[in-house]
Coordinates of C-alpha atoms in Angstrom, one line a residue:
X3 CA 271.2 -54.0 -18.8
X4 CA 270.0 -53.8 -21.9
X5 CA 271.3 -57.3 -22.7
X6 CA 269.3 -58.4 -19.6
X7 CA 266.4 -57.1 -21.2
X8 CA 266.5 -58.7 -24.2
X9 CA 267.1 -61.9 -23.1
X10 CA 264.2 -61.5 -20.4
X11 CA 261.2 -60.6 -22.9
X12 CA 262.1 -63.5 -25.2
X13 CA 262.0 -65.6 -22.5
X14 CA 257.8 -66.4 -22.7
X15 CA 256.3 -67.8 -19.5
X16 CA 254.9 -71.3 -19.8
X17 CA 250.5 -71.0 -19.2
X18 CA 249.4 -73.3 -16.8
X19 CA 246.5 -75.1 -16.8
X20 CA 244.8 -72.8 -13.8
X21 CA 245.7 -70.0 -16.4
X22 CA 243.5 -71.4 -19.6
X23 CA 240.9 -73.2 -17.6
X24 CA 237.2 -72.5 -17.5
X25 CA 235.8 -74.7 -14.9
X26 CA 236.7 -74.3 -10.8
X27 CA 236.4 -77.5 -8.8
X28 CA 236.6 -80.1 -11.4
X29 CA 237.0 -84.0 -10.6
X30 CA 237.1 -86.9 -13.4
X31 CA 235.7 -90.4 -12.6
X32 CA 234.6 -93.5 -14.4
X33 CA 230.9 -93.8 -14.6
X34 CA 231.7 -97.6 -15.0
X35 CA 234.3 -98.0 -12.3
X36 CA 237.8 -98.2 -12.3
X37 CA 238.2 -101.8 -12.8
X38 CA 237.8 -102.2 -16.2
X39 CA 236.1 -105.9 -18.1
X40 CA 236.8 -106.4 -21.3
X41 CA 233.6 -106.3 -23.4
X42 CA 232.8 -108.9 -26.0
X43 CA 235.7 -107.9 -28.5
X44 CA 238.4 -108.1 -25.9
X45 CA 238.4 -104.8 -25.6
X46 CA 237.7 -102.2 -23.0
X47 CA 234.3 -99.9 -22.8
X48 CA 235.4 -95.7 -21.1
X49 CA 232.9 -93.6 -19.6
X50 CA 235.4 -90.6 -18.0
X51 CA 232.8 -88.0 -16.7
X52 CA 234.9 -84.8 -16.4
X53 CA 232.2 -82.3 -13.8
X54 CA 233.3 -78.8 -12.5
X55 CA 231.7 -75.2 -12.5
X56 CA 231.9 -72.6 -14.8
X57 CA 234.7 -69.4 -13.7
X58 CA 232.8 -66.2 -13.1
X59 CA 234.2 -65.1 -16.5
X60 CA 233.5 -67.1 -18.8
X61 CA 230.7 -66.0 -21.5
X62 CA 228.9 -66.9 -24.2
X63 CA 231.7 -66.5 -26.7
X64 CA 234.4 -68.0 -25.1
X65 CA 236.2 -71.2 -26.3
X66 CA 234.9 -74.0 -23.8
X67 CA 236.7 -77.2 -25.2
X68 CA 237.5 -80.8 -23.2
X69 CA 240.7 -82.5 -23.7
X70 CA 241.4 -85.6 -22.0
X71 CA 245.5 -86.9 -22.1
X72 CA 246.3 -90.2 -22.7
X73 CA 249.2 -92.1 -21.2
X74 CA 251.7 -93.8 -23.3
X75 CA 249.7 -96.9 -22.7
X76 CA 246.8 -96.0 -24.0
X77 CA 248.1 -94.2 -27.2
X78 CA 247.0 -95.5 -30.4
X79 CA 244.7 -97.7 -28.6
X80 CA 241.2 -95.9 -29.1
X81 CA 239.6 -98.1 -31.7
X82 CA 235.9 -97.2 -33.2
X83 CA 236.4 -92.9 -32.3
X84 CA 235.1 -91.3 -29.5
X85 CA 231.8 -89.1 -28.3
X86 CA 231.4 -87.0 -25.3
X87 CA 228.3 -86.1 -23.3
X88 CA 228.2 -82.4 -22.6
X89 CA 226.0 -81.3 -20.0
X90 CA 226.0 -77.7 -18.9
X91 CA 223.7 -75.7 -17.1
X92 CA 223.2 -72.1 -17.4
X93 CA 223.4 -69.6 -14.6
X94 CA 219.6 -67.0 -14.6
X95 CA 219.8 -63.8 -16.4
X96 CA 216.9 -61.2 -16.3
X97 CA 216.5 -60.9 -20.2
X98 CA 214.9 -57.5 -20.2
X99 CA 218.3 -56.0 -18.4
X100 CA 220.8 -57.2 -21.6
X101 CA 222.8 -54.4 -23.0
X102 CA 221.5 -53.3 -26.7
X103 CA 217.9 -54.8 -25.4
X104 CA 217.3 -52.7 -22.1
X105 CA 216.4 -49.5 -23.9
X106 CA 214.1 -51.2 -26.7
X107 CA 212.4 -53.7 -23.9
X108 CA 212.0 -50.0 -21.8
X109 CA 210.2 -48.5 -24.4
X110 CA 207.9 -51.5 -25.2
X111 CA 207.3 -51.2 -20.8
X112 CA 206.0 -47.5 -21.6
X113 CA 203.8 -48.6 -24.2
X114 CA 202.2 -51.5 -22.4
X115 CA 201.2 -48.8 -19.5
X116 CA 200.1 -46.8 -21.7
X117 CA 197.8 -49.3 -23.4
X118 CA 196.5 -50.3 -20.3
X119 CA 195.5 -48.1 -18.7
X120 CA 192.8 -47.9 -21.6
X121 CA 192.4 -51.4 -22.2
X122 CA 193.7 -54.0 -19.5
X123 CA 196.1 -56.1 -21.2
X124 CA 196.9 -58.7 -18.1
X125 CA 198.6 -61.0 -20.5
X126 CA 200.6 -58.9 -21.9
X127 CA 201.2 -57.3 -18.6
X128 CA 202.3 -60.4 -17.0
X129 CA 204.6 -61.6 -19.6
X130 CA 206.5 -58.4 -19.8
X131 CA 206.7 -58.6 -16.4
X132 CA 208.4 -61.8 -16.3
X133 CA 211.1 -60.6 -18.6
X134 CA 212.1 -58.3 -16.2
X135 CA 212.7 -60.8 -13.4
X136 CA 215.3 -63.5 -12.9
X137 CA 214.7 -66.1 -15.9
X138 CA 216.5 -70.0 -16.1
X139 CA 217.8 -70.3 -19.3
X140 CA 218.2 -74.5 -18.5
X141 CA 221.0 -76.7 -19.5
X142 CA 222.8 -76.8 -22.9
X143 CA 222.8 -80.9 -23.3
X144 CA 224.3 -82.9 -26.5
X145 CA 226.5 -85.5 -28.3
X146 CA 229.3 -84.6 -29.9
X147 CA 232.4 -86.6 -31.6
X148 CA 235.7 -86.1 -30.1
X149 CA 238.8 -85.7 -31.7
X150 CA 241.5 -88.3 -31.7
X151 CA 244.8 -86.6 -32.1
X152 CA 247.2 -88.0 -34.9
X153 CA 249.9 -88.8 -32.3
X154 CA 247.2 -90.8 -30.1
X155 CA 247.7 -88.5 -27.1
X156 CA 245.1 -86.6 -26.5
X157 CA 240.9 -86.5 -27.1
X158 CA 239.4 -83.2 -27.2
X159 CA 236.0 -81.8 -28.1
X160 CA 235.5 -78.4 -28.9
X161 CA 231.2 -77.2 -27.7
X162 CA 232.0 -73.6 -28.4
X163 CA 229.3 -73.2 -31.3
X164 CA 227.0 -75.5 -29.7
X165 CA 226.9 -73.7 -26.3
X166 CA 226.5 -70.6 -27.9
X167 CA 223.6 -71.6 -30.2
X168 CA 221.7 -73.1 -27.4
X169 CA 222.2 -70.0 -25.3
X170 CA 220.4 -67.7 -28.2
X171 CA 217.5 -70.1 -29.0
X172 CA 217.3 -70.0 -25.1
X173 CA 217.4 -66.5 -24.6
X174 CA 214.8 -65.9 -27.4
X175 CA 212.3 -68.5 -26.3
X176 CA 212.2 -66.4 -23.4
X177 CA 210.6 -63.5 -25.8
X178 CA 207.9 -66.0 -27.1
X179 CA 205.1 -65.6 -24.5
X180 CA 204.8 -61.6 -24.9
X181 CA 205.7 -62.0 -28.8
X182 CA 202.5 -64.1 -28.7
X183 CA 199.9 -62.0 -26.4
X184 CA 201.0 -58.6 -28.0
X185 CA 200.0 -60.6 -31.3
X186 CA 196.8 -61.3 -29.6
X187 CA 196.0 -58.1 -28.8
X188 CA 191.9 -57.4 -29.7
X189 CA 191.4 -53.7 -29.3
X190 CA 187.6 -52.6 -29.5
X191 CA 188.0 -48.9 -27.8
X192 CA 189.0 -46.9 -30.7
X193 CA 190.7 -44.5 -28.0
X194 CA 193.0 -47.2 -27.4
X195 CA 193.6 -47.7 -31.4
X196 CA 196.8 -45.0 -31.3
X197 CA 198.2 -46.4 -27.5
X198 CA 198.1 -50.1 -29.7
X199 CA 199.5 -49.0 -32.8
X200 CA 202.8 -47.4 -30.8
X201 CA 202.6 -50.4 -28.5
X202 CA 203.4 -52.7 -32.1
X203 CA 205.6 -50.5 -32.9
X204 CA 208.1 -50.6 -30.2
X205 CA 207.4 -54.2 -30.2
X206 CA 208.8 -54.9 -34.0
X207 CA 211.4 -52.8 -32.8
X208 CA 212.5 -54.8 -29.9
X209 CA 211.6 -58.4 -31.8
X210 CA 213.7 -56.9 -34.4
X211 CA 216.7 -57.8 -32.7
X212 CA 215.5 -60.7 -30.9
X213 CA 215.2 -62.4 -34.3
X214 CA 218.9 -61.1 -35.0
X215 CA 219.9 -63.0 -31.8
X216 CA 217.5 -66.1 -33.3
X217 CA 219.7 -66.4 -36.0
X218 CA 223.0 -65.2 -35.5
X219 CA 223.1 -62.0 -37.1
X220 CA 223.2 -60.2 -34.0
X221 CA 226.0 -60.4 -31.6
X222 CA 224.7 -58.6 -29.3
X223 CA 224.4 -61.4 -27.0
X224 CA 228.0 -62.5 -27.0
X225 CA 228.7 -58.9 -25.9
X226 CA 226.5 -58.7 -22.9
X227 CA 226.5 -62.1 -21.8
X228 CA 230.5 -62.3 -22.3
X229 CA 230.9 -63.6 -17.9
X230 CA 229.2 -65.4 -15.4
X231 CA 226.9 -67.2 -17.0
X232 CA 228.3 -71.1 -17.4
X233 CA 226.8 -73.1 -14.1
X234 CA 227.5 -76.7 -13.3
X235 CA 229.1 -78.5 -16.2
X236 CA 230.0 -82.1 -17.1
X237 CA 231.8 -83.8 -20.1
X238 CA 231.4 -87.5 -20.1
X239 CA 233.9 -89.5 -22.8
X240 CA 233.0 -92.7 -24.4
X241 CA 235.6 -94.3 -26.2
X242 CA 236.9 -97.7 -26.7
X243 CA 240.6 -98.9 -26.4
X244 CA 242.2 -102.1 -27.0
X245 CA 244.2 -104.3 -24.5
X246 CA 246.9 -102.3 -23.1
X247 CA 248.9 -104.6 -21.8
X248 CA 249.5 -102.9 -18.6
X249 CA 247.5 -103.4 -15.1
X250 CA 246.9 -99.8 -14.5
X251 CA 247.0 -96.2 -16.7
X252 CA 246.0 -93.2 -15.6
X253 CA 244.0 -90.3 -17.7
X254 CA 244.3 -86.7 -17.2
X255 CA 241.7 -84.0 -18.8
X256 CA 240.9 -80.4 -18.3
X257 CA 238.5 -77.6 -19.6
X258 CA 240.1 -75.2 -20.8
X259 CA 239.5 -71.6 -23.4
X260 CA 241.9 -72.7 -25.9
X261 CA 241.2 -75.1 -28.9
X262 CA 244.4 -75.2 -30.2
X263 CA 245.9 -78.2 -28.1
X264 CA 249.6 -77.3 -28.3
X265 CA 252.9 -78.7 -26.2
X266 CA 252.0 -76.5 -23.7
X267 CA 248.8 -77.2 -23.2
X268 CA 249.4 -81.3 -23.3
X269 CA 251.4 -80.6 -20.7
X270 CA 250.0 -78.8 -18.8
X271 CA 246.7 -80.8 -18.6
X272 CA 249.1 -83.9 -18.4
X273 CA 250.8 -82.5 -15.3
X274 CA 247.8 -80.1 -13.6
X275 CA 244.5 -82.1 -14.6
X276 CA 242.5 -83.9 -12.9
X277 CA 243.3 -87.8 -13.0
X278 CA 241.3 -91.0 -13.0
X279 CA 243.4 -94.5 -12.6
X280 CA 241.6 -97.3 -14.6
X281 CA 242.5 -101.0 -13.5
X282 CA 243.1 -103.6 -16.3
X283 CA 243.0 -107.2 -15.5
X284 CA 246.9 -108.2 -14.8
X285 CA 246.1 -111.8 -16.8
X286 CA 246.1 -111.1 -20.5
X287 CA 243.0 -111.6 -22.5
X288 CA 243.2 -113.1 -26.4
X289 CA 240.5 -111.8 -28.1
X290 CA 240.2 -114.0 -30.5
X291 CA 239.9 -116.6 -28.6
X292 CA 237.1 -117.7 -29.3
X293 CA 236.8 -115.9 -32.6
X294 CA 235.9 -118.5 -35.8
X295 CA 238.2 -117.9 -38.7
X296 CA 236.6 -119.0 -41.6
X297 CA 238.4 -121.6 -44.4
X298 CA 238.9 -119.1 -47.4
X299 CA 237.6 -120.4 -50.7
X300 CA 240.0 -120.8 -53.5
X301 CA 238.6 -120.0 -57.2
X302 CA 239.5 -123.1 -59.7
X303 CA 243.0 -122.6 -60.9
X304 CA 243.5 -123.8 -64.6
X305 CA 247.0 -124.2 -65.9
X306 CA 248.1 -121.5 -67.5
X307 CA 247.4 -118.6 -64.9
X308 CA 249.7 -116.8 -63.2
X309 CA 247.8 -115.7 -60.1
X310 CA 245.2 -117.6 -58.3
X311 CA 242.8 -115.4 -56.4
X312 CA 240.2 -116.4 -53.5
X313 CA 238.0 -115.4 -50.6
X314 CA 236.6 -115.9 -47.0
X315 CA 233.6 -114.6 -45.7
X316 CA 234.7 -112.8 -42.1
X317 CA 232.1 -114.2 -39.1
X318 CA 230.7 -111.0 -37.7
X319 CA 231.3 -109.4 -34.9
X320 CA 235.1 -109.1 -35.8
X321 CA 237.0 -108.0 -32.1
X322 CA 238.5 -104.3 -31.9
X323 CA 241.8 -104.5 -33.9
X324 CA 241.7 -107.7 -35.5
X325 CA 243.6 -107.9 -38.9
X326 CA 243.7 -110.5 -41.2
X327 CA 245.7 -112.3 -44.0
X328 CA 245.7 -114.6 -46.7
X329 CA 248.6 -117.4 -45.9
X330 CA 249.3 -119.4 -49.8
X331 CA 251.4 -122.4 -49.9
X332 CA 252.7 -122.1 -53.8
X333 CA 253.4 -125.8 -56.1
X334 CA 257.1 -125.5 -54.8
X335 CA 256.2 -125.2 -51.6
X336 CA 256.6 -121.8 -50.8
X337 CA 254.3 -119.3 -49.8
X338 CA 253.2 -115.7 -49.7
X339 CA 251.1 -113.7 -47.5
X340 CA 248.4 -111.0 -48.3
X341 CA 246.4 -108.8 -46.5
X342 CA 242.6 -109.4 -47.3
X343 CA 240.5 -106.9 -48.7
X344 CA 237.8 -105.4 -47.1
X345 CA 235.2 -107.8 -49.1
X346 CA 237.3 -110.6 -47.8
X347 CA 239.0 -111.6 -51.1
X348 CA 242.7 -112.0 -52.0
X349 CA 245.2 -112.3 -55.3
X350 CA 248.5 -114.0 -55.1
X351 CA 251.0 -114.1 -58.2
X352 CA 252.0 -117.6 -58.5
X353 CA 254.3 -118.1 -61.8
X354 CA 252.6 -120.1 -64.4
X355 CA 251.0 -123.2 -63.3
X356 CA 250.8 -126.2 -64.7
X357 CA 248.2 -129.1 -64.6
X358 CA 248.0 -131.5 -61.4
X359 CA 250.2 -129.1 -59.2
X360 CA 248.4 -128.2 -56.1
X361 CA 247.9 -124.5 -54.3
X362 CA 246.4 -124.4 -50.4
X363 CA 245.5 -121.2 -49.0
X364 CA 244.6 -120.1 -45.7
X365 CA 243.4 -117.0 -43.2
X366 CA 245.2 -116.0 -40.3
X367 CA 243.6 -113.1 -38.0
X368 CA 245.7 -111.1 -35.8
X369 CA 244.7 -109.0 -32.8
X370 CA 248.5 -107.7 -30.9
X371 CA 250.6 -110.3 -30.0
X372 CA 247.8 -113.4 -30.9
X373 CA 246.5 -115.4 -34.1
X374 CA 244.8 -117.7 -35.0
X375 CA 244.5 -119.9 -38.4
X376 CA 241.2 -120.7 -40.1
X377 CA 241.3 -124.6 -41.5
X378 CA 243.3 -125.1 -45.0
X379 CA 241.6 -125.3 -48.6
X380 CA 243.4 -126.9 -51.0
X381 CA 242.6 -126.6 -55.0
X382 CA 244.6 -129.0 -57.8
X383 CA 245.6 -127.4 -61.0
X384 CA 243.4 -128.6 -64.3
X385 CA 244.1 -128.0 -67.8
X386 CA 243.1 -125.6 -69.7
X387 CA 240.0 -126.6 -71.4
X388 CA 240.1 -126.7 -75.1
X389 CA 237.9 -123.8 -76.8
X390 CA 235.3 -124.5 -79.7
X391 CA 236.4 -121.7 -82.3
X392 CA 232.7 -122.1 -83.9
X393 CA 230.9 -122.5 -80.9
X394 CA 229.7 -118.9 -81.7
X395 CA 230.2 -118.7 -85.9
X396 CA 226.7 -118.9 -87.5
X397 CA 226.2 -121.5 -90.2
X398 CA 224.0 -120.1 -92.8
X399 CA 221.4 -122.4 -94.5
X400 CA 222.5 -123.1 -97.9
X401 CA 220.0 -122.9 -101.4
X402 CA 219.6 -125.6 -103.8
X403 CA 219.5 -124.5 -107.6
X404 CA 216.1 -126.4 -109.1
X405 CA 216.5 -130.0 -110.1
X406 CA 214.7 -131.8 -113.1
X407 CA 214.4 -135.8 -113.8
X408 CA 217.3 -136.7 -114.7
X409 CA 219.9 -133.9 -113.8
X410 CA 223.1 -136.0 -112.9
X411 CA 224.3 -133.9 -110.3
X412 CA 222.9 -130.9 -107.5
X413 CA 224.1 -127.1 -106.9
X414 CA 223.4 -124.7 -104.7
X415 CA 224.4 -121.5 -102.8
X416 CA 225.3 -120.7 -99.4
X417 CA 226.0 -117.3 -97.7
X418 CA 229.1 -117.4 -95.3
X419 CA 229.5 -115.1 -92.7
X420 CA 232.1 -112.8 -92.2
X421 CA 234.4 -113.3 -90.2
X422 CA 235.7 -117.0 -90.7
X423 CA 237.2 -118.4 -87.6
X424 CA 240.6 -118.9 -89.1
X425 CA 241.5 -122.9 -90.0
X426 CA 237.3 -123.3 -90.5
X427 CA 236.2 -124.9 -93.7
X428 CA 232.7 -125.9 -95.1
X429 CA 231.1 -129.0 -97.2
X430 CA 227.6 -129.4 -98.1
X431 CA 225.8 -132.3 -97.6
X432 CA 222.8 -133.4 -99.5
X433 CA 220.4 -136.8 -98.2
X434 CA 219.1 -138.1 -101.8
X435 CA 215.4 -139.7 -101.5
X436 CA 217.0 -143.3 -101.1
X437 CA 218.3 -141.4 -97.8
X438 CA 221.9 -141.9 -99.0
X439 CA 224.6 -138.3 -98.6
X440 CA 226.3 -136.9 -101.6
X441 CA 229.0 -134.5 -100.2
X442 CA 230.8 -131.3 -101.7
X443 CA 233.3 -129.1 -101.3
X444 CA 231.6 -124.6 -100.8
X445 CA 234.2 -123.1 -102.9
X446 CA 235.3 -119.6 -101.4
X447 CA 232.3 -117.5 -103.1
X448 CA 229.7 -120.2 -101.0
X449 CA 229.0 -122.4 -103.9
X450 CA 228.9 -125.9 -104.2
X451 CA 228.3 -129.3 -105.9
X452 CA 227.2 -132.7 -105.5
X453 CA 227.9 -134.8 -108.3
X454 CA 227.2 -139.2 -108.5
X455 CA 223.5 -138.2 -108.4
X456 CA 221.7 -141.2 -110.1
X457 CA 218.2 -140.5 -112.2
X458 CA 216.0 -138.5 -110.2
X459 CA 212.6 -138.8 -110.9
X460 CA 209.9 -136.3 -110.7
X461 CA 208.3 -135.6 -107.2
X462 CA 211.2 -136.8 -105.3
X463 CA 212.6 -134.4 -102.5
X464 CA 216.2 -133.6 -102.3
X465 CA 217.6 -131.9 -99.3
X466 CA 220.7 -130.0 -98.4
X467 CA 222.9 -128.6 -95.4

């Protein structure tokens, strides 16, 4: 027996989905239809509206959270994420009747008696009043991104923390009316001065905690309002998948109090949840069909290089999916493939290449089983051009030592910057007033000489460089 025992308590029932669920008469269906068209990028537009109403115990706290299953078909087909619509509508409290408010809004009732029977206070009156009746706290409505899971199977979205702050800023707006006409209060009998002064005070008291509940330091809320209180609800998913490949898959989703999506609960909502069967067309659709792949542009090779590099600019919108790759035919005729980078350039290693040889390049774009080829560039190899090692080197002017009539030949100085280009060497030219050139050698310390110089004669101009 006590084998029996043993075996039977670690033996952990499976949940079922009735058993984690937080919405009674649910139904999924495609806003759109359930013939699907395929939308510009050849892929296919979901609107799955998941509607139901809320079990009598689920509160404010509760984890409310969405999870639609996808079918093997549809795995790892959702491109561009997912959002879903939540649309939930509260059921009518009276706010004056909430556990950990009742006995400060009671005392704040005995006040406002008090005061008026001194002073009528009908505002004041009639907005305390109101608390204490049946109040509509409306509809909790948002956008939220889903949750993909890694393994593709599931989409989920967890409105927990947006429900519940919705229901407090609700609830509170409810206090804002009698916040304001207590404020606004003018008391000219200065019998009722004391009734007033009391009447404040049990209302700081009471706002006191409404402010809590305002912002979340109070949880007295989640307490009292912890069943019946979610209405009517809907969940509507828009997502995007590519091309299945299949005519028909069907998606299952539930609401359920659990926000861990575990085996069980896939299965669970795959096997209990509500379904929706969305028609594909049977013919397949390329799309990028009609898709223009641009002719990538290749960047001057010069002999020498080892890689040649290029890029295409990608015509916009690019359909759902679509990859692409450089395609290089190489001088001997082989080639290598590359995936382009997101700025639509590419780098292939090509061995060093010599001038004439040719290199063509082009883009192929893939979408599942279809590509398609931009046209073919092609770019000849040219030689290296041939670099001017002085292009850069500055030249100093050069000095010229004073002539007289009659000195036979002309010196000067020059200053030459450091560095040298290596192999550089340097002459000095001077134009005599006949307009003849004398030449010399600049010696290594940037002196030089001109010698042959015939008479010179006062006045005449000599120059140098």
């Amino acid at each position: 027996m006590n084998q029996n025992r043993v075996q039977a308590s670690e033996v952990a029932p499976r949940a079922g989905l009735a058993d984690i669920s937080i919405l009674a008469n649910a139904s999924l269906t495609s806003v759109t239809g359930t013939d699907m068209t395929s939308n510009a990028q050849g892929s296919y537009d979901l609107a799955l509206k998941y509607s139901g109403t809320g079990l009598a115990s689920v509160g404010v706290a509760d984890k409310k959270v969405l999870v639609y299953a996808l079918p093997a078909e549809l795995q790892g087909k959702v491109v561009g994420g997912a959002t879903v619509d939540i649309d939930a509508n509260l059921l009518p409290i009276t706010p004056g009747d909430i556990p950990g408010v009742s006995l400060l809004f009671g005392a704040l009732g005995t006040a406002i008696d008090g005061v008026d029977k001194l002073v009528a206070i009908p505002a004041v009156k009639a907005a305390f009043d109101s608390l204490s009746t049946i109040q509509n706290l409306g509809a909790y409505q948002e956008t939220l991104p889903a949750t993909v899971s890694p393994d593709g199977k599931t989409i989920s979205v967890d409105f927990t923390q947006g429900f519940g702050k919705y229901v407090h800023q609700a609830y509170v707006a409810l206090f804002d009316t009698l916040r304001d006409t207590i404020a606004a209060i003018d008391v000219k009998n200065p019998i009722a001065a004391i009734p007033v002064k009391l009447l404040q005070e049990a209302s700081a008291d009471l706002f006191a905690i409404i402010d809590a509940i305002a912002d979340g330091t109070s949880d007295i809320l989640d307490n009292a309002l912890n069943a019946n209180l979610l209405g009517s609800m809907n969940g509507t998913l828009h997502t995007t998948v590519s091309d299945p490949g299949v005519a028909s898959a069907t998606v299952k989703a539930g609401a359920i109090n659990n926000a861990l999506i575990s085996a069980d609960v896939l299965t669970a909502t795959e096997q209990e949840g509500e379904a929706v069967t969305l028609n594909f067309p049977t013919t397949a659709v390329n799309p990028i069909e009609n898709y223009d792949v641009a002719a990538p542009v290749i960047t001057q090779p010069v002999a020498g290089q080892t890689q040649v590099a290029g890029q295409v600019t990608l015509t916009q919108p690019i359909p759902d999916g679509t990859t692409f790759e450089a395609v290089v035919t190489l001088p001997d005729g082989s080639t290598k493939n590359v995936p382009l980078a997101a700025d639509g350039t590419f780098v292939v290693d090509t061995g060093s290449l010599v001038d004439g040889q040719t290199i063509s390049a082009k883009v192929v774009a893939t979408n599942g089983t279809y590509t398609k080829d931009s046209p073919i560039t092609t770019a000849t190899v040219t030689a290296a051009p041939i670099e001017n090692p002085i292009a850069d080197y500055n030249v100093a002017t050069p000095s010229v030592a004073p002539l007289t009539a009659g000195d036979p030949e002309i010196t000067g100085q020059v200053t030459l910057n450091q560095p040298i280009p290596l192999g550089t060497t340097f002459e000095a030219v001077a134009t005599l007033p006949d307009g003849s050139q004398l030449t010399g050698t600049v010696e290594s310390d940037g002196t030089f000489k001109s010698a042959g110089v015939d008479q010179l004669a006062a006045g005449q101009t000599v120059t140098n460089g």
